[in-house]
Amino acid sequence: MRWTLAPLALLLAFLSNAALAWTGSIFYVLLFILQLVFYLLALLGWVFERKKIKVKVLFIPYYFCMMNYAVFLGLLRLIKGKQTVLWGKSRT
């Protein structure tokens, strides 16, 4: 369940936080800002990774987002029928 629902739950959490922040509650606005900061740090980690600059603090949000993005893409490939769940022999 973790590998299939986590990326979808993250998207749902982001959209829910945005809707709750829109109500004007300070608590939800702060939570949404913290979530945006986390995703901006992940984006910054991606930019630094492409430039071959190692910043350990940015690696955690970058890795977290990239892993969930990869799971999301894999799930889309499975739904489209372009991905099999069976193991195959490697070509040597």
PDB file of C-alpha atoms in Angstrom:
ATOM      1  CA  MET A   1       0.000   0.000   0.000  1.00  0.00           C
ATOM      2  CA  ARG A   2       2.856   2.378   0.797  1.00  0.00           C
ATOM      3  CA  TRP A   3       4.240   2.159  -2.714  1.00  0.00           C
ATOM      4  CA  THR A   4       0.932   2.810  -4.435  1.00  0.00           C
ATOM      5  CA  LEU A   5      -0.975   5.175  -2.181  1.00  0.00           C
ATOM      6  CA  ALA A   6       1.790   7.404  -0.765  1.00  0.00           C
ATOM      7  CA  PRO A   7       2.308   9.543  -3.905  1.00  0.00           C
ATOM      8  CA  LEU A   8      -1.437   9.964  -4.312  1.00  0.00           C
ATOM      9  CA  ALA A   9      -1.813  10.832  -0.632  1.00  0.00           C
ATOM     10  CA  LEU A  10       0.926  13.468  -0.955  1.00  0.00           C
ATOM     11  CA  LEU A  11      -0.914  15.093  -3.837  1.00  0.00           C
ATOM     12  CA  LEU A  12      -4.177  14.959  -1.925  1.00  0.00           C
ATOM     13  CA  ALA A  13      -2.493  16.421   1.184  1.00  0.00           C
ATOM     14  CA  PHE A  14      -1.084  19.303  -0.853  1.00  0.00           C
ATOM     15  CA  LEU A  15      -4.445  20.119  -2.419  1.00  0.00           C
ATOM     16  CA  SER A  16      -6.228  19.770   0.932  1.00  0.00           C
ATOM     17  CA  ASN A  17      -3.713  22.046   2.625  1.00  0.00           C
ATOM     18  CA  ALA A  18      -4.157  24.630  -0.119  1.00  0.00           C
ATOM     19  CA  ALA A  19      -7.937  24.545   0.309  1.00  0.00           C
ATOM     20  CA  LEU A  20      -7.688  24.776   4.099  1.00  0.00           C
ATOM     21  CA  ALA A  21      -5.165  27.613   3.899  1.00  0.00           C
ATOM     22  CA  TRP A  22      -7.644  29.472   1.681  1.00  0.00           C
ATOM     23  CA  THR A  23     -10.037  29.613   4.662  1.00  0.00           C
ATOM     24  CA  GLY A  24      -7.634  32.025   6.360  1.00  0.00           C
ATOM     25  CA  SER A  25      -6.890  29.997   9.487  1.00  0.00           C
ATOM     26  CA  ILE A  26      -3.370  30.869  10.673  1.00  0.00           C
ATOM     27  CA  PHE A  27      -2.675  27.240  11.555  1.00  0.00           C
ATOM     28  CA  TYR A  28      -3.492  25.965   8.058  1.00  0.00           C
ATOM     29  CA  VAL A  29      -1.706  28.843   6.365  1.00  0.00           C
ATOM     30  CA  LEU A  30       1.432  28.053   8.385  1.00  0.00           C
ATOM     31  CA  LEU A  31       1.144  24.351   7.575  1.00  0.00           C
ATOM     32  CA  PHE A  32       0.760  25.126   3.873  1.00  0.00           C
ATOM     33  CA  ILE A  33       3.771  27.459   3.941  1.00  0.00           C
ATOM     34  CA  LEU A  34       5.859  24.754   5.601  1.00  0.00           C
ATOM     35  CA  GLN A  35       4.764  22.286   2.955  1.00  0.00           C
ATOM     36  CA  LEU A  36       5.679  24.743   0.202  1.00  0.00           C
ATOM     37  CA  VAL A  37       9.087  25.324   1.804  1.00  0.00           C
ATOM     38  CA  PHE A  38       9.703  21.567   1.861  1.00  0.00           C
ATOM     39  CA  TYR A  39       8.870  21.241  -1.835  1.00  0.00           C
ATOM     40  CA  LEU A  40      10.970  24.311  -2.681  1.00  0.00           C
ATOM     41  CA  LEU A  41      13.910  22.737  -0.841  1.00  0.00           C
ATOM     42  CA  ALA A  42      13.379  19.593  -2.917  1.00  0.00           C
ATOM     43  CA  LEU A  43      13.381  21.686  -6.088  1.00  0.00           C
ATOM     44  CA  LEU A  44      16.554  23.423  -4.960  1.00  0.00           C
ATOM     45  CA  GLY A  45      18.088  20.015  -4.255  1.00  0.00           C
ATOM     46  CA  TRP A  46      17.212  18.968  -7.807  1.00  0.00           C
ATOM     47  CA  VAL A  47      18.830  22.096  -9.253  1.00  0.00           C
ATOM     48  CA  PHE A  48      21.998  21.547  -7.219  1.00  0.00           C
ATOM     49  CA  GLU A  49      22.075  17.859  -8.134  1.00  0.00           C
ATOM     50  CA  ARG A  50      21.999  18.736 -11.838  1.00  0.00           C
ATOM     51  CA  LYS A  51      24.871  21.183 -11.319  1.00  0.00           C
ATOM     52  CA  LYS A  52      26.828  18.501  -9.402  1.00  0.00           C
ATOM     53  CA  ILE A  53      26.777  20.537  -6.183  1.00  0.00           C
ATOM     54  CA  LYS A  54      26.355  18.403  -3.069  1.00  0.00           C
ATOM     55  CA  VAL A  55      24.302  19.970  -0.262  1.00  0.00           C
ATOM     56  CA  LYS A  56      23.407  17.301   2.287  1.00  0.00           C
ATOM     57  CA  VAL A  57      20.527  19.267   3.833  1.00  0.00           C
ATOM     58  CA  LEU A  58      18.721  19.417   0.482  1.00  0.00           C
ATOM     59  CA  PHE A  59      19.258  15.740  -0.244  1.00  0.00           C
ATOM     60  CA  ILE A  60      16.491  14.564   2.106  1.00  0.00           C
ATOM     61  CA  PRO A  61      13.584  16.530   0.578  1.00  0.00           C
ATOM     62  CA  TYR A  62      14.973  15.943  -2.927  1.00  0.00           C
ATOM     63  CA  TYR A  63      15.273  12.187  -2.411  1.00  0.00           C
ATOM     64  CA  PHE A  64      11.838  11.949  -0.776  1.00  0.00           C
ATOM     65  CA  CYS A  65      10.151  13.773  -3.652  1.00  0.00           C
ATOM     66  CA  MET A  66      12.051  11.948  -6.386  1.00  0.00           C
ATOM     67  CA  MET A  67      11.246   8.531  -4.921  1.00  0.00           C
ATOM     68  CA  ASN A  68       7.554   9.351  -4.705  1.00  0.00           C
ATOM     69  CA  TYR A  69       7.628  10.837  -8.211  1.00  0.00           C
ATOM     70  CA  ALA A  70       9.197   7.619  -9.522  1.00  0.00           C
ATOM     71  CA  VAL A  71       6.511   5.534  -7.794  1.00  0.00           C
ATOM     72  CA  PHE A  72       3.821   7.778  -9.299  1.00  0.00           C
ATOM     73  CA  LEU A  73       5.288   7.362 -12.799  1.00  0.00           C
ATOM     74  CA  GLY A  74       5.547   3.604 -12.300  1.00  0.00           C
ATOM     75  CA  LEU A  75       1.921   3.475 -11.217  1.00  0.00           C
ATOM     76  CA  LEU A  76       0.907   5.394 -14.350  1.00  0.00           C
ATOM     77  CA  ARG A  77       2.888   2.970 -16.505  1.00  0.00           C
ATOM     78  CA  LEU A  78       1.182   0.046 -14.805  1.00  0.00           C
ATOM     79  CA  ILE A  79      -2.274   1.556 -15.359  1.00  0.00           C
ATOM     80  CA  LYS A  80      -1.480   2.198 -19.039  1.00  0.00           C
ATOM     81  CA  GLY A  81      -0.330  -1.411 -19.451  1.00  0.00           C
ATOM     82  CA  LYS A  82       3.256  -0.470 -20.299  1.00  0.00           C
ATOM     83  CA  GLN A  83       4.723  -1.961 -17.124  1.00  0.00           C
ATOM     84  CA  THR A  84       4.651  -5.554 -16.012  1.00  0.00           C
ATOM     85  CA  VAL A  85       4.905  -6.705 -12.426  1.00  0.00           C
ATOM     86  CA  LEU A  86       6.707  -9.915 -13.405  1.00  0.00           C
ATOM     87  CA  TRP A  87      10.420 -10.481 -13.183  1.00  0.00           C
ATOM     88  CA  GLY A  88      12.227 -11.355 -16.369  1.00  0.00           C
ATOM     89  CA  LYS A  89      15.647 -12.782 -17.168  1.00  0.00           C
ATOM     90  CA  SER A  90      18.323 -10.225 -17.778  1.00  0.00           C
ATOM     91  CA  ARG A  91      19.965 -10.068 -21.169  1.00  0.00           C
ATOM     92  CA  THR A  92      23.620 -11.042 -21.028  1.00  0.00           C
TER      93      THR A  92
END
